[in-house]
């Protein structure tokens, strides 16, 4: 179902009588997904209300792996310097049998940065720290989070959404995004089902623990012990010399997981040679069972689902948070083009069309990795966890008019790689909320383009971009590619709210 064009911000809104809209977009949930979306919308000038049921940001290290593609997104959003300063490389794994070392290996792939892939490795950073940095940037841009306020219900019609809050208020908006996690209130209110399966029936524990320095052999490894009743792992976290993420599995499927500090201390003492009392503090602990599920739809009228609200993963391969970041990044510019720049509302259809197949693939990957790890078959992750090769070639928003382009050449729908450009880099050119139109060889840009499009002539020919004209979307994918700017490009520009200057859409 498509929503109407929303160019007119003052129209009456849904289910809410005759009042004007209070805001353009309500986002339910200030996890990583909601924060990235709010940040992207804030820098585009879209009025946004970000609701968070909890009184503060999530405090745990949970999703501690940021993949290279997410680092590129955070670069664009202006958060990367802080994230790199707060994070560190993934340590090598170190297996123990009691006090004996039994072998070391790399879990994540390691590569040197290249011109096209400047952030080549998964970054270790506690989820709580990532969220704090996103929140800092959001507030610096004038945005914020309404903490302690939950979405409790919603009504929508052709003109807008009325969002009910736990405070008893009703907020009227053009669009609502449910980024409220695996148990999403928004998804349930819409009646959208989740299709999926239990990946692993065994209970798991994850906790942040502070341990007296010197207790664990070193902070350069991710220490792993196996015991008959389940394994336990201690991963040192950057930013605090005493902090580790403790993860444990329980072979007994009926085991009651004790998440209290006493329970965590007892577990460490039972499964490792370490003294449980050396744990001074357990700032956060949680238990879960690995599940994989995909929402049957990512959109219902004016309401969208993103992040864990749309897909839940096994933690294996570190995909959940990263996939939510990419959902938000895909949706933000499209909402802004429709709300502020007169793009047809059909542009919003491309969100589910592009993101649901990606989420389905990523779910398959994390489930395979989880099962192979549990069976002892997989100790290493491949490059597919980095999310650099994900793209949208089959999307209606990927238009490639070049007649002879090989399958492995850069095509419309692919991630736009970095590269040298003048004194700087292409990512310097792409950074910001705009589109970028690249020309190379004899091709010329169209005579007139709206302000939202920056043009540049490629200065380092021979790279993956080839020759011709390429329009790079604000989320860093090649949208349109052709040998020359022609009427196909004009049509594309109109479809994304960039009617050539001087001509109304
Ligand atoms: C052990 C473990 C390890 C993991 N490791 C990784 C990893 O290395 N890499 C990775 O990418 N992912 C990892 N994940 C997954 C990752 O943590 C999640 O995918 C991620 O948190 C999803 O972000 P989100 O913003 O979509 O949802 P959430 O983080 O769940 O945030 C949703 C927010 O919505 C709020 N909320 C809920 N209901 C309402 C409501 N009605 N109104 C208002 N607010 C509401 C919640 O309080 C919460 O703050 C891991 C998960 C686990 C369990």
Coordinates of C-alpha atoms and ligand atoms in Angstrom, one line a residue:
X1 CA 0.0 0.0 0.0
X2 CA 1.4 3.4 -1.0
X3 CA 0.9 6.6 0.9
X4 CA 0.1 9.9 -0.7
X5 CA 2.6 12.4 -1.8
X6 CA 3.5 14.4 1.2
X7 CA 4.9 17.6 -0.1
X8 CA 2.3 19.6 1.9
X9 CA 3.5 19.6 5.5
X10 CA 0.4 21.3 6.8
X11 CA -2.3 18.9 5.7
X12 CA -4.6 17.5 8.4
X13 CA -3.4 14.1 9.7
X14 CA -4.8 10.7 10.3
X15 CA -7.3 9.6 12.8
X16 CA -6.8 12.9 14.6
X17 CA -9.6 15.1 13.5
X18 CA -8.6 18.5 12.0
X19 CA -5.4 19.3 13.8
X20 CA -2.1 20.0 12.1
X21 CA 0.9 17.7 12.3
X22 CA 3.0 17.9 15.4
X23 CA 6.0 16.6 13.6
X24 CA 7.0 14.9 10.3
X25 CA 8.3 11.6 11.5
X26 CA 7.8 9.7 14.8
X27 CA 10.4 7.1 15.5
X28 CA 9.6 4.5 18.2
X29 CA 12.8 3.3 19.9
X30 CA 16.2 4.9 20.5
X31 CA 18.4 1.9 19.9
X32 CA 21.1 2.0 17.2
X33 CA 18.5 1.9 14.4
X34 CA 16.3 4.7 15.8
X35 CA 19.3 6.9 16.6
X36 CA 20.8 6.6 13.1
X37 CA 17.5 7.4 11.5
X38 CA 16.9 10.4 13.8
X39 CA 20.4 11.7 13.1
X40 CA 20.1 11.3 9.3
X41 CA 16.7 13.1 9.4
X42 CA 18.0 15.8 11.7
X43 CA 20.8 16.7 9.2
X44 CA 18.2 16.8 6.4
X45 CA 16.0 19.2 8.3
X46 CA 13.1 16.8 8.8
X47 CA 11.1 17.4 12.0
X48 CA 11.4 14.2 14.1
X49 CA 10.2 12.9 17.5
X50 CA 12.3 10.0 18.8
X51 CA 10.5 8.1 21.6
X52 CA 12.3 5.8 24.0
X53 CA 10.5 3.8 26.6
X54 CA 13.5 3.5 28.9
X55 CA 14.8 6.4 31.0
X56 CA 18.2 6.4 29.3
X57 CA 20.2 4.8 26.6
X58 CA 20.8 1.0 26.5
X59 CA 23.7 0.3 29.0
X60 CA 25.2 -3.0 27.7
X61 CA 28.0 -4.0 25.3
X62 CA 25.7 -6.4 23.4
X63 CA 26.2 -5.6 19.7
X64 CA 29.9 -5.0 20.0
X65 CA 31.0 -5.5 16.3
X66 CA 30.7 -2.7 13.8
X67 CA 31.2 -4.0 10.3
X68 CA 33.2 -2.0 7.6
X69 CA 30.0 -0.9 5.8
X70 CA 28.6 0.5 9.0
X71 CA 31.8 2.4 9.6
X72 CA 31.3 4.0 6.1
X73 CA 27.8 5.1 7.2
X74 CA 29.1 6.5 10.4
X75 CA 31.8 8.4 8.5
X76 CA 29.0 10.0 6.4
X77 CA 27.1 10.8 9.5
X78 CA 30.1 12.5 11.2
X79 CA 30.4 10.0 14.0
X80 CA 33.3 8.0 12.8
X81 CA 36.2 9.8 14.5
X82 CA 34.6 9.3 18.0
X83 CA 33.8 5.6 17.1
X84 CA 37.3 4.9 16.0
X85 CA 38.7 6.6 19.1
X86 CA 36.4 4.6 21.4
X87 CA 36.8 1.2 19.7
X88 CA 39.6 -1.2 18.9
X89 CA 40.5 -4.2 16.8
X90 CA 38.9 -7.6 17.5
X91 CA 41.3 -9.6 19.6
X92 CA 42.5 -13.0 18.5
X93 CA 40.6 -16.0 20.1
X94 CA 42.5 -18.0 22.7
X95 CA 41.3 -21.4 23.8
X96 CA 42.0 -22.7 27.3
X97 CA 41.7 -26.0 29.0
X98 CA 41.9 -25.0 32.7
X99 CA 45.1 -23.1 32.9
X100 CA 46.6 -24.6 29.7
X101 CA 46.6 -22.6 26.5
X102 CA 45.2 -24.8 23.7
X103 CA 45.5 -22.6 20.6
X104 CA 44.9 -19.2 19.0
X105 CA 43.0 -18.1 16.0
X106 CA 41.4 -15.1 14.3
X107 CA 37.6 -15.2 14.4
X108 CA 37.1 -12.1 12.1
X109 CA 38.8 -11.7 8.7
X110 CA 41.6 -9.2 8.7
X111 CA 42.6 -7.0 5.8
X112 CA 44.7 -4.0 5.0
X113 CA 42.7 -0.9 4.0
X114 CA 42.6 -0.2 0.3
X115 CA 41.8 2.8 -1.8
X116 CA 38.3 1.4 -2.4
X117 CA 37.8 0.0 1.2
X118 CA 39.2 2.5 3.7
X119 CA 37.7 0.7 6.7
X120 CA 38.7 -2.9 6.1
X121 CA 38.1 -4.5 9.5
X122 CA 35.3 -5.1 12.0
X123 CA 35.6 -2.7 14.9
X124 CA 35.2 -3.8 18.5
X125 CA 33.1 -1.2 20.5
X126 CA 30.4 -1.7 23.1
X127 CA 26.9 -1.1 21.7
X128 CA 26.3 1.3 24.6
X129 CA 29.3 3.4 23.5
X130 CA 28.1 3.4 19.8
X131 CA 24.7 4.6 21.0
X132 CA 26.2 7.3 23.2
X133 CA 28.2 8.7 20.3
X134 CA 25.2 8.6 18.0
X135 CA 23.2 10.4 20.7
X136 CA 25.9 13.1 21.1
X137 CA 25.9 13.8 17.4
X138 CA 22.1 13.9 17.3
X139 CA 21.9 16.4 20.1
X140 CA 24.7 18.5 18.5
X141 CA 22.5 18.7 15.4
X142 CA 19.6 20.0 17.6
X143 CA 17.8 16.7 17.8
X144 CA 17.0 14.7 21.0
X145 CA 15.3 11.7 22.5
X146 CA 12.1 11.8 24.6
X147 CA 13.2 9.2 27.2
X148 CA 10.7 7.5 29.5
X149 CA 8.0 7.8 26.9
X150 CA 6.7 4.7 25.1
X151 CA 4.5 4.3 22.0
X152 CA 1.4 2.5 23.1
X153 CA -0.8 2.6 20.0
X154 CA -1.3 4.0 16.5
X155 CA -3.9 4.9 14.0
X156 CA -3.3 5.8 10.4
X157 CA -5.2 7.0 7.4
X158 CA -4.4 8.3 4.0
X159 CA -3.1 11.6 5.4
X160 CA -1.0 10.7 8.5
X161 CA -0.5 8.7 11.6
X162 CA -1.8 9.4 15.1
X163 CA 0.7 8.0 17.7
X164 CA -0.4 7.3 21.2
X165 CA 2.1 7.8 24.0
X166 CA 2.4 6.3 27.5
X167 CA 1.9 9.9 28.8
X168 CA -1.7 9.9 27.4
X169 CA -0.8 12.3 24.6
X170 CA -1.4 11.8 20.9
X171 CA 1.2 13.0 18.4
X172 CA 0.3 13.5 14.8
X173 CA 2.9 12.8 12.1
X174 CA 3.2 12.1 8.4
X175 CA 5.1 8.9 9.0
X176 CA 6.0 6.5 11.9
X177 CA 9.0 4.2 12.0
X178 CA 9.0 1.3 14.4
X179 CA 12.6 0.8 15.5
X180 CA 11.5 -0.6 18.8
X181 CA 13.3 -3.9 18.8
X182 CA 12.5 -7.6 18.5
X183 CA 9.2 -7.3 20.5
X184 CA 8.2 -4.2 18.6
X185 CA 5.0 -2.6 19.8
X186 CA 4.6 -1.0 16.4
X187 CA 4.8 -4.3 14.5
X188 CA 2.3 -5.9 16.9
X189 CA -0.1 -2.9 16.6
X190 CA 0.1 -3.3 12.8
X191 CA -0.6 -7.0 13.0
X192 CA 2.5 -7.8 10.9
X193 CA 3.7 -11.3 11.6
X194 CA 7.3 -12.5 12.0
X195 CA 8.2 -15.7 10.2
X196 CA 11.2 -17.6 11.7
X197 CA 12.7 -20.3 13.8
X198 CA 14.7 -21.0 16.9
X199 CA 18.3 -21.1 15.8
X200 CA 19.5 -22.8 18.9
X201 CA 17.3 -24.0 21.8
X202 CA 20.1 -23.7 24.3
X203 CA 19.9 -20.7 26.7
X204 CA 22.7 -18.1 26.5
X205 CA 24.0 -15.6 29.0
X206 CA 25.7 -12.3 28.0
X207 CA 27.0 -9.9 30.7
X208 CA 29.4 -7.0 31.1
X209 CA 31.8 -7.8 34.0
X210 CA 34.5 -5.8 35.7
X211 CA 37.3 -8.0 36.8
X212 CA 40.3 -7.1 39.0
X213 CA 43.3 -6.4 36.7
X214 CA 45.7 -9.3 36.5
X215 CA 43.0 -12.0 37.0
X216 CA 42.6 -12.8 33.3
X217 CA 45.9 -13.8 31.6
X218 CA 45.8 -10.7 29.3
X219 CA 43.5 -8.2 27.6
X220 CA 44.9 -9.0 24.1
X221 CA 42.8 -12.1 23.6
X222 CA 39.2 -13.3 23.6
X223 CA 39.5 -16.1 26.1
X224 CA 37.4 -19.2 25.7
X225 CA 36.9 -22.2 28.0
X226 CA 34.7 -25.3 27.2
X227 CA 33.0 -27.3 30.0
X228 CA 30.6 -30.2 29.8
X229 CA 27.7 -28.0 30.8
X230 CA 28.6 -25.3 28.3
X231 CA 31.3 -22.8 27.2
X232 CA 32.2 -19.4 28.5
X233 CA 34.1 -16.6 26.8
X234 CA 35.6 -13.4 28.0
X235 CA 36.1 -10.6 25.5
X236 CA 38.1 -7.6 26.7
X237 CA 36.2 -4.4 25.8
X238 CA 38.0 -1.2 24.8
X239 CA 37.6 2.0 26.9
X240 CA 37.9 0.4 30.4
X241 CA 40.8 -1.7 31.5
X242 CA 38.7 -3.9 33.8
X243 CA 35.7 -4.5 31.5
X244 CA 35.0 -7.8 29.6
X245 CA 31.9 -9.1 27.8
X246 CA 31.2 -12.5 29.3
X247 CA 29.2 -14.9 27.1
X248 CA 28.1 -18.4 28.1
X249 CA 26.0 -21.2 26.6
X250 CA 24.1 -23.9 28.6
X251 CA 23.9 -27.4 27.2
X252 CA 20.9 -28.1 29.4
X253 CA 18.0 -26.6 27.4
X254 CA 15.9 -26.3 30.5
X255 CA 18.6 -24.5 32.5
X256 CA 17.5 -21.4 34.4
X257 CA 20.0 -18.8 33.7
X258 CA 21.0 -16.8 36.7
X259 CA 21.8 -13.2 35.6
X260 CA 22.4 -11.8 39.1
X261 CA 26.0 -10.8 40.0
X262 CA 26.2 -13.8 42.3
X263 CA 25.1 -16.1 39.5
X264 CA 27.6 -14.7 37.0
X265 CA 30.4 -15.1 39.6
X266 CA 29.4 -18.7 40.3
X267 CA 29.4 -19.5 36.6
X268 CA 32.9 -18.0 36.1
X269 CA 34.2 -20.0 39.1
X270 CA 32.5 -23.3 37.9
X271 CA 33.7 -23.2 34.3
X272 CA 37.2 -21.5 34.5
X273 CA 40.1 -21.6 36.9
X274 CA 39.3 -18.0 37.7
X275 CA 38.1 -16.8 41.1
X276 CA 34.5 -15.6 40.6
X277 CA 34.9 -13.1 43.5
X278 CA 37.4 -11.2 41.3
X279 CA 34.4 -9.9 39.4
X280 CA 33.9 -6.6 41.1
X281 CA 30.8 -5.4 39.2
X282 CA 28.2 -6.7 36.7
X283 CA 26.9 -3.5 35.2
X284 CA 24.6 -5.4 32.7
X285 CA 23.5 -9.0 32.2
X286 CA 20.9 -10.6 30.0
X287 CA 19.8 -14.1 28.9
X288 CA 18.3 -15.1 25.5
X289 CA 17.8 -17.9 23.0
X290 CA 19.1 -17.4 19.5
X291 CA 16.2 -16.8 17.1
X292 CA 16.0 -15.8 13.5
X293 CA 12.8 -14.2 12.2
X294 CA 11.8 -11.8 9.4
X295 CA 8.8 -9.5 9.5
X296 CA 6.3 -10.4 6.8
X297 CA 6.2 -6.8 5.6
X298 CA 8.5 -3.8 6.4
X299 CA 5.8 -1.3 5.6
X300 CA 2.1 -0.8 6.2
X301 CA 0.9 2.4 4.7
X302 CA 2.6 5.3 6.5
X303 CA 4.3 3.0 9.0
X304 CA 7.7 1.4 8.5
X305 CA 9.6 -1.3 10.5
X306 CA 13.4 -1.1 10.8
X307 CA 16.2 -2.9 12.7
X308 CA 15.3 -5.7 15.1
X309 CA 11.6 -4.8 14.8
X310 CA 11.9 -6.1 11.2
X311 CA 14.4 -8.9 11.6
X312 CA 16.0 -10.7 14.6
X313 CA 19.2 -12.6 14.3
X314 CA 21.5 -14.9 16.1
X315 CA 24.5 -12.8 17.4
X316 CA 26.8 -15.0 15.3
X317 CA 28.6 -12.9 12.7
X318 CA 27.7 -9.6 14.3
X319 CA 24.9 -8.7 11.9
X320 CA 21.9 -7.4 13.8
X321 CA 22.9 -3.9 14.8
X322 CA 24.7 -3.4 11.5
X323 CA 21.7 -4.4 9.5
X324 CA 19.5 -2.0 11.5
X325 CA 22.0 0.8 10.8
X326 CA 21.7 0.1 7.1
X327 CA 17.9 0.0 7.2
X328 CA 17.8 3.4 8.8
X329 CA 20.3 4.8 6.3
X330 CA 18.2 3.4 3.4
X331 CA 15.0 5.0 4.7
X332 CA 16.2 8.4 5.9
X333 CA 16.9 10.1 2.6
X334 CA 13.8 8.6 1.0
X335 CA 11.6 10.1 3.8
X336 CA 13.3 13.4 3.4
X337 CA 12.9 13.5 -0.4
X338 CA 9.2 12.8 -0.1
X339 CA 8.6 15.1 2.8
X340 CA 10.7 18.1 1.8
X341 CA 11.5 17.8 -1.9
X342 CA 8.3 16.7 -3.6
X343 CA 9.5 13.1 -4.5
X344 CA 6.6 10.8 -5.4
X345 CA 5.5 8.7 -2.4
X346 CA 6.3 5.6 -4.5
X347 CA 9.9 6.3 -3.6
X348 CA 9.1 4.9 -0.2
X349 CA 8.1 1.5 -1.7
X350 CA 11.7 0.9 -2.5
X351 CA 12.5 0.7 1.2
X352 CA 10.9 -2.7 1.7
X353 CA 11.9 -3.8 -1.8
X354 CA 15.5 -3.1 -1.1
X355 CA 15.9 -4.0 2.5
X356 CA 13.8 -7.1 3.0
X357 CA 15.8 -9.3 0.6
X358 CA 19.0 -8.0 2.2
X359 CA 17.7 -8.8 5.7
X360 CA 16.6 -12.3 4.5
X361 CA 20.1 -13.0 3.2
X362 CA 21.8 -11.7 6.4
X363 CA 19.5 -13.9 8.5
X364 CA 20.5 -16.9 6.5
X365 CA 24.1 -16.0 7.0
X366 CA 23.9 -15.5 10.8
X367 CA 21.9 -18.7 11.2
X368 CA 24.4 -20.7 9.2
X369 CA 27.3 -19.2 11.2
X370 CA 25.6 -19.9 14.5
X371 CA 24.9 -23.6 13.7
X372 CA 28.4 -24.2 12.2
X373 CA 30.0 -22.6 15.3
X374 CA 27.9 -24.6 17.7
X375 CA 28.9 -27.8 15.8
X376 CA 32.5 -26.8 16.0
X377 CA 32.8 -26.5 12.2
X378 CA 33.3 -22.7 11.9
X379 CA 35.9 -20.9 13.9
X380 CA 36.4 -18.1 11.4
X381 CA 34.1 -15.6 9.7
X382 CA 34.3 -14.8 6.0
X383 CA 34.3 -11.4 4.3
X384 CA 30.5 -11.7 3.9
X385 CA 30.0 -10.5 7.4
X386 CA 31.4 -7.1 6.5
X387 CA 28.3 -6.1 4.5
X388 CA 30.4 -4.4 1.8
X389 CA 29.0 -6.5 -1.0
X390 CA 25.4 -6.0 -0.2
X391 CA 23.6 -4.0 -2.8
X392 CA 20.4 -3.3 -4.7
X393 CA 20.9 -4.3 -8.3
X394 CA 17.4 -5.7 -8.6
X395 CA 15.8 -2.5 -7.3
X396 CA 13.6 -0.2 -9.4
X397 CA 16.0 2.5 -8.1
X398 CA 19.0 0.9 -9.9
X399 CA 19.0 2.0 -13.5
X400 CA 22.0 1.2 -15.7
X401 CA 21.6 2.2 -19.3
X402 CA 25.2 1.2 -20.4
X403 CA 24.9 -1.5 -23.0
X404 CA 28.0 -3.5 -22.2
X405 CA 28.8 -3.8 -18.6
X406 CA 30.1 -7.1 -17.2
X407 CA 28.6 -8.7 -14.1
X408 CA 31.7 -8.0 -12.0
X409 CA 32.0 -4.3 -13.1
X410 CA 30.5 -1.6 -10.9
X411 CA 26.8 -1.3 -11.8
X412 CA 23.8 0.6 -10.7
X413 CA 22.7 -0.8 -7.3
X414 CA 26.2 -1.4 -6.1
X415 CA 27.9 0.3 -3.2
X416 CA 29.9 3.3 -4.4
X417 CA 33.5 2.6 -3.4
X418 CA 35.9 5.1 -2.1
X419 CA 38.9 6.2 -4.2
X420 CA 41.3 9.0 -4.8
X421 CA 39.8 12.3 -5.9
X422 CA 42.0 15.3 -6.4
X423 CA 43.8 16.0 -3.2
X424 CA 41.2 14.0 -1.2
X425 CA 38.9 11.0 -1.5
X426 CA 35.6 10.2 -3.0
X427 CA 34.1 9.7 0.4
X428 CA 35.0 13.3 1.2
X429 CA 32.9 14.2 -1.8
X430 CA 30.0 11.9 -0.8
X431 CA 30.0 12.9 2.8
X432 CA 26.7 14.8 3.6
X433 CA 23.0 14.5 2.8
X434 CA 23.4 15.3 -0.9
X435 CA 23.4 13.2 -4.1
X436 CA 26.7 13.2 -6.2
X437 CA 26.8 13.1 -9.9
X438 CA 30.1 11.9 -11.2
X439 CA 31.3 12.2 -14.8
X440 CA 34.3 10.7 -16.5
X441 CA 35.7 10.6 -20.0
X442 CA 33.8 12.7 -22.5
X443 CA 30.5 12.7 -20.6
X444 CA 29.0 16.0 -19.4
X445 CA 26.6 16.6 -16.5
X446 CA 23.0 17.7 -17.3
X447 CA 22.8 21.5 -17.9
X448 CA 20.7 22.2 -14.8
X449 CA 20.6 20.3 -11.6
X450 CA 18.9 21.1 -8.2
X451 CA 21.1 22.2 -5.3
X452 CA 20.8 18.8 -3.7
X453 CA 23.1 17.3 -6.4
X454 CA 26.8 18.0 -6.3
X455 CA 28.7 17.3 -9.5
X456 CA 32.3 16.2 -9.9
X457 CA 34.5 15.0 -12.7
X458 CA 36.5 11.9 -11.8
X459 CA 40.1 12.8 -11.5
X460 CA 41.5 9.3 -11.3
X461 CA 40.3 7.5 -14.4
X462 CA 40.7 3.8 -14.8
X463 CA 39.1 2.9 -11.4
X464 CA 35.9 1.0 -10.9
X465 CA 33.7 3.8 -12.0
X466 CA 34.8 3.6 -15.6
X467 CA 33.5 6.4 -17.9
X468 CA 30.1 8.0 -18.4
X469 CA 27.7 9.5 -15.8
X470 CA 27.0 8.0 -12.4
X471 CA 24.5 9.3 -9.9
X472 CA 25.4 8.3 -6.4
X473 CA 22.5 8.2 -3.9
X474 CA 22.9 9.8 -0.5
X475 CA 23.3 6.4 1.1
X476 CA 26.3 5.6 -1.1
X477 CA 24.9 3.4 -3.8
X478 CA 25.1 3.9 -7.5
X479 CA 21.5 4.9 -8.4
X480 CA 21.8 5.7 -12.1
X481 CA 24.6 4.9 -14.6
X482 CA 24.8 5.7 -18.3
X483 CA 27.2 6.7 -21.1
X484 CA 25.7 10.1 -21.1
X485 CA 23.1 12.2 -19.3
X486 CA 19.8 11.6 -21.2
X487 CA 16.1 11.4 -20.6
X488 CA 16.5 8.3 -18.6
X489 CA 18.5 10.3 -16.1
X490 CA 15.9 13.0 -16.1
X491 CA 13.2 10.4 -15.3
X492 CA 15.3 9.0 -12.5
X493 CA 15.9 12.4 -11.0
X494 CA 12.2 13.1 -11.0
X495 CA 11.5 9.8 -9.3
X496 CA 13.8 10.7 -6.4
X497 CA 12.6 14.3 -6.0
X498 CA 15.3 15.9 -8.0
X499 CA 13.3 17.3 -10.9
X500 CA 15.9 19.1 -13.1
X501 CA 16.1 22.7 -12.0
X502 CA 13.5 25.0 -13.7
X503 CA 11.1 22.1 -14.4
X504 CA 8.4 21.2 -11.8
X505 CA 8.2 17.5 -10.8
Ligands
LIG1 C1 24.7 -11.4 22.8 C2 24.4 -10.5 21.6 C3 25.5 -10.1 20.8 C4 25.3 -9.3 19.7 N1 26.3 -8.9 18.9 C5 26.1 -8.2 17.8 C6 27.2 -7.7 17.0 O1 28.4 -8.0 17.3 N2 26.9 -7.0 15.9 C7 25.7 -6.7 15.6 O2 25.5 -6.0 14.5 N3 24.6 -7.0 16.3 C8 24.8 -7.7 17.5 N4 23.7 -8.1 18.2 C9 22.4 -7.6 17.9 C10 22.1 -6.2 18.3 O3 22.3 -6.0 19.6 C11 20.7 -5.8 17.9 O4 20.5 -6.2 16.5 C12 20.5 -4.3 17.9 O5 20.5 -3.8 19.3 C13 19.2 -3.9 17.2 O6 19.1 -2.5 17.3 P1 17.6 -1.8 17.2 O7 17.8 -0.3 17.4 O8 16.9 -2.2 16.0 O9 16.8 -2.4 18.4 P2 17.1 -2.3 20.0 O10 18.5 -2.2 20.3 O11 16.4 -3.5 20.6 O12 16.4 -1.0 20.4 C14 15.0 -0.8 20.5 C15 14.7 0.3 21.5 O13 13.3 0.6 21.5 C16 12.9 0.8 22.8 N5 11.5 0.5 22.8 C17 10.9 -0.8 22.8 N6 9.5 -0.6 22.8 C18 9.3 0.7 22.8 C19 8.1 1.4 22.7 N7 6.9 0.8 22.7 N8 8.1 2.8 22.7 C20 9.3 3.4 22.7 N9 10.5 2.7 22.8 C21 10.5 1.4 22.8 C22 13.8 -0.1 23.6 O14 13.8 0.3 25.0 C23 15.1 0.0 22.9 O15 15.9 1.0 23.4 C24 23.9 -8.9 19.4 C25 22.9 -9.3 20.2 C26 23.1 -10.1 21.2 C27 21.9 -10.5 22.1

